[in-house]
PDB file of C-alpha atoms in Angstrom:
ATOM      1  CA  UNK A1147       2.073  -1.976  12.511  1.00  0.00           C
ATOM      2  CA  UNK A1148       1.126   0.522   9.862  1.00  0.00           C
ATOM      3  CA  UNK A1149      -0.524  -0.231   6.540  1.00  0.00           C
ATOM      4  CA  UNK A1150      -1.272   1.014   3.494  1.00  0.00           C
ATOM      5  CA  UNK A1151      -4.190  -0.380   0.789  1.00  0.00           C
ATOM      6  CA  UNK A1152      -4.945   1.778  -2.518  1.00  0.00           C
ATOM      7  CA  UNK A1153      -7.749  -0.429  -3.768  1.00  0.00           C
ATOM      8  CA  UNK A1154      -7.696   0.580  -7.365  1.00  0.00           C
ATOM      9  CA  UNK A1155      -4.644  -1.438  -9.206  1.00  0.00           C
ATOM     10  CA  UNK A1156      -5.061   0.018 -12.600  1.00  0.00           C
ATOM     11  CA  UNK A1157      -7.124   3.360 -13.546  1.00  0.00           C
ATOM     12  CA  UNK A1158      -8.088   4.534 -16.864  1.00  0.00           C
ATOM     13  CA  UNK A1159      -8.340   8.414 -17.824  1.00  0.00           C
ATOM     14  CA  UNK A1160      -8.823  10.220 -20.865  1.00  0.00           C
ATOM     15  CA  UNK A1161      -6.479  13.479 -21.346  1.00  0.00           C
ATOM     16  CA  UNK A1162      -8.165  16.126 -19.647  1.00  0.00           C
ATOM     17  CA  UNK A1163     -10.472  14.519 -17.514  1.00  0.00           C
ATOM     18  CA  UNK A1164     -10.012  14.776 -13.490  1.00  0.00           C
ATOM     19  CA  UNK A1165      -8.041  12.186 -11.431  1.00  0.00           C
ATOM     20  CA  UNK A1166      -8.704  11.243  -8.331  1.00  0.00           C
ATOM     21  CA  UNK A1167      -6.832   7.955  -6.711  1.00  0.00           C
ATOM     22  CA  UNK A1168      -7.518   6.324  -3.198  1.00  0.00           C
ATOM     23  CA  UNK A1169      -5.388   5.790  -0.440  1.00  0.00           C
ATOM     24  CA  UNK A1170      -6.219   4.542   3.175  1.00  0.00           C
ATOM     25  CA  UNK A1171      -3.651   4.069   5.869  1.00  0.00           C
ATOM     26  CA  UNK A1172      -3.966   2.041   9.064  1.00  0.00           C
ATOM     27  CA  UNK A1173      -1.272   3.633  11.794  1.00  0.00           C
ATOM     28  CA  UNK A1174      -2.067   4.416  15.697  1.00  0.00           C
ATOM     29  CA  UNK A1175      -0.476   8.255  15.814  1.00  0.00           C
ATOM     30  CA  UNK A1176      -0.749  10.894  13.861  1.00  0.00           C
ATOM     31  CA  UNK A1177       0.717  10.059  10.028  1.00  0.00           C
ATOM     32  CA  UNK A1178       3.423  11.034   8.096  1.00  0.00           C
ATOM     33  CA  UNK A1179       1.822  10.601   4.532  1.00  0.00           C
ATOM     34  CA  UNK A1180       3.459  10.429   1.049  1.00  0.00           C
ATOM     35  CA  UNK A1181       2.742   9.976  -2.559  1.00  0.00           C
ATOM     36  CA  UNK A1182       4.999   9.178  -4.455  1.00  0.00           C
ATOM     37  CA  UNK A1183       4.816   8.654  -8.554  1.00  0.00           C
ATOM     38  CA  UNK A1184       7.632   5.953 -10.550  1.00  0.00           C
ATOM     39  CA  UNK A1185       7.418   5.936 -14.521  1.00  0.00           C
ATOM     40  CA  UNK A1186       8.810   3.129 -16.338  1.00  0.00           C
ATOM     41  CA  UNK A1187      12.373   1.957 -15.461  1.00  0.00           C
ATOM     42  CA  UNK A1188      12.936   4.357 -13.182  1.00  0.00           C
ATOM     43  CA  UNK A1189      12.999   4.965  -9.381  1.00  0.00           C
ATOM     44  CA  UNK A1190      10.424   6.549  -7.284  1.00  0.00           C
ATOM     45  CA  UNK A1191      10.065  10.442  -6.877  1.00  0.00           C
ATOM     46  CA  UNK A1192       8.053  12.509  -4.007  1.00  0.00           C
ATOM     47  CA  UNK A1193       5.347  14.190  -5.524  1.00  0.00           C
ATOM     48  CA  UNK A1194       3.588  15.357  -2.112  1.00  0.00           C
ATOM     49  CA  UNK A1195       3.793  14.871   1.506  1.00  0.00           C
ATOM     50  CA  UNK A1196       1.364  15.666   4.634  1.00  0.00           C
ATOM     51  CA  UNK A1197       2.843  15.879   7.928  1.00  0.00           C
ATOM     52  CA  UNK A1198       0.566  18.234  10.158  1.00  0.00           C
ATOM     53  CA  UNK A1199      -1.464  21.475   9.729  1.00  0.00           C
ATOM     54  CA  UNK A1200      -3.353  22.304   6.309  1.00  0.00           C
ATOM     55  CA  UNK A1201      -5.426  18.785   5.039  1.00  0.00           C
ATOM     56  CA  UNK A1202      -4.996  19.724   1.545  1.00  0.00           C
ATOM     57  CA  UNK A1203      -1.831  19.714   0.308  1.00  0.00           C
ATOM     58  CA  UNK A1204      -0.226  21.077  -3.000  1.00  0.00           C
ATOM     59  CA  UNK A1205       2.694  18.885  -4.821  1.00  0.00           C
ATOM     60  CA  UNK A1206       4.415  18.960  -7.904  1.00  0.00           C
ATOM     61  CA  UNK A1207       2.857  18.610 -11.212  1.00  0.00           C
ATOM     62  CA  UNK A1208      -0.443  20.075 -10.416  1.00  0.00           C
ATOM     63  CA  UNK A1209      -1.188  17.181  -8.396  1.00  0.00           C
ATOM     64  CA  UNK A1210      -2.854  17.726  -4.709  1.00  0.00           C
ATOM     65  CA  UNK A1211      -4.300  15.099  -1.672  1.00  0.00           C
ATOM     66  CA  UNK A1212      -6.663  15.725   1.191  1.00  0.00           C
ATOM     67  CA  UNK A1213      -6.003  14.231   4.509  1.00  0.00           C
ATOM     68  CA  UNK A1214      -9.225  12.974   6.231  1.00  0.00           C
ATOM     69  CA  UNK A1215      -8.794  11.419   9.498  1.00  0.00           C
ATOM     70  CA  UNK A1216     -12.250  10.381   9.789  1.00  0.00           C
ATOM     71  CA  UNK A1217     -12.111   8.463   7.117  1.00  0.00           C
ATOM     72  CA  UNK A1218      -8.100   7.103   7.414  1.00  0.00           C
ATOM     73  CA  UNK A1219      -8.125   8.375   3.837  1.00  0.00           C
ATOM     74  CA  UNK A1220      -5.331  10.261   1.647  1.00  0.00           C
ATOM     75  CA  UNK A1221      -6.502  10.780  -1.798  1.00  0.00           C
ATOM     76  CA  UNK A1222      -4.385  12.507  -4.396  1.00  0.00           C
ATOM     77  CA  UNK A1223      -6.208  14.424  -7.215  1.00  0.00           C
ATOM     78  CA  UNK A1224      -5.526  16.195 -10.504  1.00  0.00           C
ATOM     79  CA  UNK A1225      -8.188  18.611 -11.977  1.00  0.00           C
ATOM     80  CA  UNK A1226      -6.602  17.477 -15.816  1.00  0.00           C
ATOM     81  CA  UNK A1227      -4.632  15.023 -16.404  1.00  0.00           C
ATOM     82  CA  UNK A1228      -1.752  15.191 -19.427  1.00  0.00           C
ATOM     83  CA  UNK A1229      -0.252  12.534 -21.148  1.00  0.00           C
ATOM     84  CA  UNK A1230       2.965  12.796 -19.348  1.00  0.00           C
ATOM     85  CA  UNK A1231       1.144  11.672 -15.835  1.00  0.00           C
ATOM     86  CA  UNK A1232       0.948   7.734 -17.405  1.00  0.00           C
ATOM     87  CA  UNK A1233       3.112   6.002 -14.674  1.00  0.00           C
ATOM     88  CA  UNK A1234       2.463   3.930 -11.082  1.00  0.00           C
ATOM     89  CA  UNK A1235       1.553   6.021  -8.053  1.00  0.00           C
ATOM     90  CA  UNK A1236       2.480   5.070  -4.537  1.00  0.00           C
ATOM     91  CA  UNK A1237       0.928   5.853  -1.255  1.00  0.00           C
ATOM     92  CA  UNK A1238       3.296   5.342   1.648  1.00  0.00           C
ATOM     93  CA  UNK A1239       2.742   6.391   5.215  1.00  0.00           C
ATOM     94  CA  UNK A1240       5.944   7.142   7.677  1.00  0.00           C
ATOM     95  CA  UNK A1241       6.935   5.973  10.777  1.00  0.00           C
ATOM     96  CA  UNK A1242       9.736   7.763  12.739  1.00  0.00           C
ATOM     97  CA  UNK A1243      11.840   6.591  14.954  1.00  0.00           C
ATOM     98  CA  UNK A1244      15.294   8.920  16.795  1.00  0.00           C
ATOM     99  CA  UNK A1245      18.466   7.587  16.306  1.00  0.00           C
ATOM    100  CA  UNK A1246      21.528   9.346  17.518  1.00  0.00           C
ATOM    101  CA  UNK A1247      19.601  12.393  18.181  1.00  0.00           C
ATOM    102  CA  UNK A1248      17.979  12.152  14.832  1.00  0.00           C
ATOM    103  CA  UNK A1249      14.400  11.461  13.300  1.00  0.00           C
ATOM    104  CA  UNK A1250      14.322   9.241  10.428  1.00  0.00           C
ATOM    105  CA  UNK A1251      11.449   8.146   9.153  1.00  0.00           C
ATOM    106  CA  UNK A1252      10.673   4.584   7.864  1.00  0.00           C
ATOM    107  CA  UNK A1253       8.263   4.306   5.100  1.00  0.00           C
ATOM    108  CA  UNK A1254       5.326   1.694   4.118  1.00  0.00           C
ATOM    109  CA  UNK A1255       3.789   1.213   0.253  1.00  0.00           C
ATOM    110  CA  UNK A1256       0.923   0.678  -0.436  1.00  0.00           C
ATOM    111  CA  UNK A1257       0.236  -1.782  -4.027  1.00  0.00           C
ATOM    112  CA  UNK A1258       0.396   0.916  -5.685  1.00  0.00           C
ATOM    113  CA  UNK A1259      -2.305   2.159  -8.494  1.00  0.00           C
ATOM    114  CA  UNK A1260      -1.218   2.046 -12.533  1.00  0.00           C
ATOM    115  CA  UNK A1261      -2.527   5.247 -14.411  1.00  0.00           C
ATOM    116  CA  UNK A1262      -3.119   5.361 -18.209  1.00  0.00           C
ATOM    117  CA  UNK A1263      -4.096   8.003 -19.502  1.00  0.00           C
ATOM    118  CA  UNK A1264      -5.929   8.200 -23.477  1.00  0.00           C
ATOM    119  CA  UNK A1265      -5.581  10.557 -25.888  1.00  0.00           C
TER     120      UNK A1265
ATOM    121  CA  UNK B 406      25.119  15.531  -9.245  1.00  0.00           C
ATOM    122  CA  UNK B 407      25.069  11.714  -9.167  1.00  0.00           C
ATOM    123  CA  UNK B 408      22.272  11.039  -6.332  1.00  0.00           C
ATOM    124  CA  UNK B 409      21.759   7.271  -5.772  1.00  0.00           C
ATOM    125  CA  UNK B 410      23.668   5.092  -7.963  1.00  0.00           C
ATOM    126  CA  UNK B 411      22.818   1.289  -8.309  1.00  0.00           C
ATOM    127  CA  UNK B 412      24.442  -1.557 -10.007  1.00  0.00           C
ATOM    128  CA  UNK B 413      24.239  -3.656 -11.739  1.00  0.00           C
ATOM    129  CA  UNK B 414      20.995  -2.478 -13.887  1.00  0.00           C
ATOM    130  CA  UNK B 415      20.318  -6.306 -14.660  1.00  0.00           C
ATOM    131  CA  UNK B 416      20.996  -9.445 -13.119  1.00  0.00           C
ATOM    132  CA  UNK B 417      20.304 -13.105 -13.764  1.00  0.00           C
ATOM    133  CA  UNK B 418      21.687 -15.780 -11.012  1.00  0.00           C
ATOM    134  CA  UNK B 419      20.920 -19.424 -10.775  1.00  0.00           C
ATOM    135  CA  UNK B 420      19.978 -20.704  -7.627  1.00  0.00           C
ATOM    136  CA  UNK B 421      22.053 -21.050  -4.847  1.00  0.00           C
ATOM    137  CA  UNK B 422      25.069 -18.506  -6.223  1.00  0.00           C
ATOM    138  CA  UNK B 423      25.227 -15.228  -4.269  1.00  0.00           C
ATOM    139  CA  UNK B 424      26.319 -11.861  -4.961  1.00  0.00           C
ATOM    140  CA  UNK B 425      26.116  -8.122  -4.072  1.00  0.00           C
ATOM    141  CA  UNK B 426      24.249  -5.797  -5.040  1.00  0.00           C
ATOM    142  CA  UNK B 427      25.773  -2.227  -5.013  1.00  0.00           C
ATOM    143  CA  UNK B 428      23.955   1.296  -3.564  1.00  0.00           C
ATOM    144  CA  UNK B 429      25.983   4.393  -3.421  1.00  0.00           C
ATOM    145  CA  UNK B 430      24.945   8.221  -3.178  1.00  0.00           C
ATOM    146  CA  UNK B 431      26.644  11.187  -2.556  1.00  0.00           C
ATOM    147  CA  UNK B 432      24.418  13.601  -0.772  1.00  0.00           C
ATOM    148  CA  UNK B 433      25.696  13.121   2.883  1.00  0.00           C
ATOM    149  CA  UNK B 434      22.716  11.132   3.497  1.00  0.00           C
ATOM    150  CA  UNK B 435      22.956   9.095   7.156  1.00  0.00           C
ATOM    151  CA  UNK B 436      19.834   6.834   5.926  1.00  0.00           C
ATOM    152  CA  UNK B 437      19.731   4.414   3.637  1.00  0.00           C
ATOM    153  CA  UNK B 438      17.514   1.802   2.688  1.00  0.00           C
ATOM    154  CA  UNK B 439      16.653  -0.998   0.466  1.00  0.00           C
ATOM    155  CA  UNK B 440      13.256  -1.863  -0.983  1.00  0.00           C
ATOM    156  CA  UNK B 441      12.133  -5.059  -3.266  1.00  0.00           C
ATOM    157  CA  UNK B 442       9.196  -4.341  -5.749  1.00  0.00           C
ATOM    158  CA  UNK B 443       7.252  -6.982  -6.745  1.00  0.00           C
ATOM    159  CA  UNK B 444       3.460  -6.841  -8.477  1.00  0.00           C
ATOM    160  CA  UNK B 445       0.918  -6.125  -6.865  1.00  0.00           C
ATOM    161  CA  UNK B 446       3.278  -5.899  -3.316  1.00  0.00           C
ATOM    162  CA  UNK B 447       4.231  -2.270  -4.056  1.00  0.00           C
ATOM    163  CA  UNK B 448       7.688  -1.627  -2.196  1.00  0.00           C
ATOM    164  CA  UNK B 449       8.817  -3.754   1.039  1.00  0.00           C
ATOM    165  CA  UNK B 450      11.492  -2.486   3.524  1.00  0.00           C
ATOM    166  CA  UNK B 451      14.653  -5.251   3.111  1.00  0.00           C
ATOM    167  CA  UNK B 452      16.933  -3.628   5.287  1.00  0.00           C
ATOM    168  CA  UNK B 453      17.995   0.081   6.212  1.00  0.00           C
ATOM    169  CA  UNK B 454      20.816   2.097   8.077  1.00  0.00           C
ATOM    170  CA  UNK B 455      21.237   5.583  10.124  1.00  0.00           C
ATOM    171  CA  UNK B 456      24.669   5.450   9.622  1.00  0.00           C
ATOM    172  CA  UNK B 457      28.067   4.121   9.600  1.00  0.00           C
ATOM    173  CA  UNK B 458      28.318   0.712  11.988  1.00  0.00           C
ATOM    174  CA  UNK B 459      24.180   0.758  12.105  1.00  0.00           C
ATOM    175  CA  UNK B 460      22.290  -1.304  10.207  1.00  0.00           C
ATOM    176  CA  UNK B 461      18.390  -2.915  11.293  1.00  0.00           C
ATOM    177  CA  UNK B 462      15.847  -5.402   9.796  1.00  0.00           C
ATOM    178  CA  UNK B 463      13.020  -4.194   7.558  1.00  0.00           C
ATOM    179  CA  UNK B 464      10.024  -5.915   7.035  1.00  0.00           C
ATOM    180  CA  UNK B 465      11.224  -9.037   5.026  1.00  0.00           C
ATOM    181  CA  UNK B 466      14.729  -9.235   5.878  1.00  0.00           C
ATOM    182  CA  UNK B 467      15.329 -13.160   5.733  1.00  0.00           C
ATOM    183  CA  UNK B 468      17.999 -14.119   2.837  1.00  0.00           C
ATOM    184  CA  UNK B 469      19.323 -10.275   2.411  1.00  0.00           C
ATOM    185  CA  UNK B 470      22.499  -9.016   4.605  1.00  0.00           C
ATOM    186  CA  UNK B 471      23.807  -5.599   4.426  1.00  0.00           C
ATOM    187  CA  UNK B 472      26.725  -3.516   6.326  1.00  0.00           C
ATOM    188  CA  UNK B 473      27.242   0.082   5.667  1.00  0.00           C
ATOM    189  CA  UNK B 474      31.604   0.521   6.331  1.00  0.00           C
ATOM    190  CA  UNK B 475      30.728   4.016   4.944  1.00  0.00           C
ATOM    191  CA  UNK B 476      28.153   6.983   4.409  1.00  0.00           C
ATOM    192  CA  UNK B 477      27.883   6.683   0.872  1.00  0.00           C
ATOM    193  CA  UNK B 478      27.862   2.404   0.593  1.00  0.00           C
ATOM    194  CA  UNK B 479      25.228   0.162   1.191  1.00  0.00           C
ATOM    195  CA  UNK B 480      25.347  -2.815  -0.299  1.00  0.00           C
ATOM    196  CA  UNK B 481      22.791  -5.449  -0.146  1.00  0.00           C
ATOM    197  CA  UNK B 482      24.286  -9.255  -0.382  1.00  0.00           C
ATOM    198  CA  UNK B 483      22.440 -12.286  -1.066  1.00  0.00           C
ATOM    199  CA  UNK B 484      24.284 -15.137   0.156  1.00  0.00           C
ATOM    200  CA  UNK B 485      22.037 -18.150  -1.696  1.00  0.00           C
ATOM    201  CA  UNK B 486      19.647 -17.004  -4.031  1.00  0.00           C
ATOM    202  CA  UNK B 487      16.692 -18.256  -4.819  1.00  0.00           C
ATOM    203  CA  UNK B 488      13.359 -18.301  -6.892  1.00  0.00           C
ATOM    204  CA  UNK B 489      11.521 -15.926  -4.177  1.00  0.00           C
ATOM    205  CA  UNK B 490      14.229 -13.198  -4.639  1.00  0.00           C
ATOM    206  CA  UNK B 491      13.371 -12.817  -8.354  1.00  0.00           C
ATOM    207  CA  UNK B 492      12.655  -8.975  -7.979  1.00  0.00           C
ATOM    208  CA  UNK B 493      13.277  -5.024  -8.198  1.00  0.00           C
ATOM    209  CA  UNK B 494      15.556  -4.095  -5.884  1.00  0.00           C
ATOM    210  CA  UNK B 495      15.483  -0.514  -5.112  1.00  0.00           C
ATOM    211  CA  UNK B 496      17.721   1.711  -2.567  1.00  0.00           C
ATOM    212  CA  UNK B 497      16.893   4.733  -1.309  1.00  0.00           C
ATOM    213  CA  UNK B 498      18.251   7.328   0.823  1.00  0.00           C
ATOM    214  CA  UNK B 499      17.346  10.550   2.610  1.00  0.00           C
ATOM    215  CA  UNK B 500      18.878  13.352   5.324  1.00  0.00           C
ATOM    216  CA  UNK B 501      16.255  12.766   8.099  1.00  0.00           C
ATOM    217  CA  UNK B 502      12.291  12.353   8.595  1.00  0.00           C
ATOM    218  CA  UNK B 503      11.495  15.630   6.895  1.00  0.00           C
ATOM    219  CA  UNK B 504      13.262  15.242   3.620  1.00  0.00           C
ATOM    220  CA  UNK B 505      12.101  12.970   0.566  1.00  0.00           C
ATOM    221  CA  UNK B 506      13.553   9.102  -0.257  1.00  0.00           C
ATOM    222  CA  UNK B 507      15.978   9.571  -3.049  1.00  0.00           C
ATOM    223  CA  UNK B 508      15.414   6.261  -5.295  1.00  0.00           C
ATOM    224  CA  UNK B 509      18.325   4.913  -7.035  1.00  0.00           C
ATOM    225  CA  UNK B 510      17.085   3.602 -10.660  1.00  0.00           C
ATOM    226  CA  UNK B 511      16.868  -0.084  -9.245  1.00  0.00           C
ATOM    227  CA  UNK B 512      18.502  -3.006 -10.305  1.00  0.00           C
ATOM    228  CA  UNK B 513      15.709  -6.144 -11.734  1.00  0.00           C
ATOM    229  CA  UNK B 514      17.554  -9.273 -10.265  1.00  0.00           C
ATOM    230  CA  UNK B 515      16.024 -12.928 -11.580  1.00  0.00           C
ATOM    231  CA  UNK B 516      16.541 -15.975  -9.858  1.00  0.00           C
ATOM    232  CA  UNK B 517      16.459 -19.325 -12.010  1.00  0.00           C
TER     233      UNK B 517
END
């Protein structure tokens, strides 16, 4: 079965300064990979996805992740990081399955990784 | 445009009562799923649905039922509550593979 682990539970940041948060995936095909970003009280929204082709990716926000198989590894950066980016981040990989001629895809969380950032 | 609607927001049930939480969205969207949050967990898959009639287990399924009569309902029951089900529950829903989970706003459900 697949798995997730981000190994950092809470981060720190100052405004300004780079982000980068970890993400490694355990899952026997090629991976569907998300990340996804919830601020308080509120559900979870997509901020990036990586499904084949390019290893970098671009999401919303400014935010970006690198796929490296090697390493089972999809990191998601920010060059500067606002005030506004303060919330939980969640790495998730898919697994598909067809259903009625369908592919739906079923997804696993990692712990997920709390971001503060300072003034 | 609505999306995924959840209630209720808040819920506190003593042990043993049941009830029903309710999932709803109006985007046409043939899966549907429920998550529970819990620290340090991130989210696990309760139960999900492709459809109308089809409903299968998640990962920790045991003390949840759902049915899905319709494409827009999915409500998640819990027929005994306990302690362990003190939680965020979250629904979700999406077109197919390709397209993003749409997260309802969750409803924080404690178990006394």
């Amino acid at each position: 079965a697949q798995s997730v682990t981000q190994p950092d539970i809470h981060i720190t940041v100052s405004e300004g300064a780079s982000l980068e948060l970890r993400c490694n995936y355990s899952y026997g095909a090629t991976p569907y990979l998300f990340w996804y970003v919830q601020s308080p009280g509120q559900g979870l929204q997509l901020l990036l996805k990586y499904f084949s082709g390019d290893t970098l990716v671009q999401g919303i926000k400014g935010f970006e992740a690198e796929f490296k198989r090697s390493q089972s590894s999809f990191n998601l950066r920010k060059p500067s990081v606002h005030w506004s980016d303060a919330a939980e981040y969640f790495c998730a990989v898919g697994d598909t399955f067809n259903a009625g001629g369908t592919s739906y895809g079923k997804l696993t969380f990692g712990q997920g990784t709390i971001l503060t950032v300072h003034p | 445009n609505a999306g995924v609607t959840q209630t209720p927001k808040f819920q506190v049930l003593k042990t043993g009562q049941s009830m029903t939480l309710q999932c709803a969205q109006d985007m046409n969207h043939e899966y549907m799923s429920w998550y529970r949050q819990d620290p340090g967990m991130g989210l696990r898959l309760i139960h999900y649905s492709v459809g109308a009639g089809i409903t299968d287990q998640g990962e920790v399924p045991n003390g949840y039922n759902v049915s899905r009569s319709t494409t827009e309902d999915f409500p998640l029951r819990l027929l005994s509550a306990a302690p362990s089900q003190t939680s965020v529950y979250f629904c979700a829903s999406s077109y197919d593979y390709n397209s993003p989970l749409h997260f309802g706003n969750g409803t924080r459900l404690t178990v006394t």
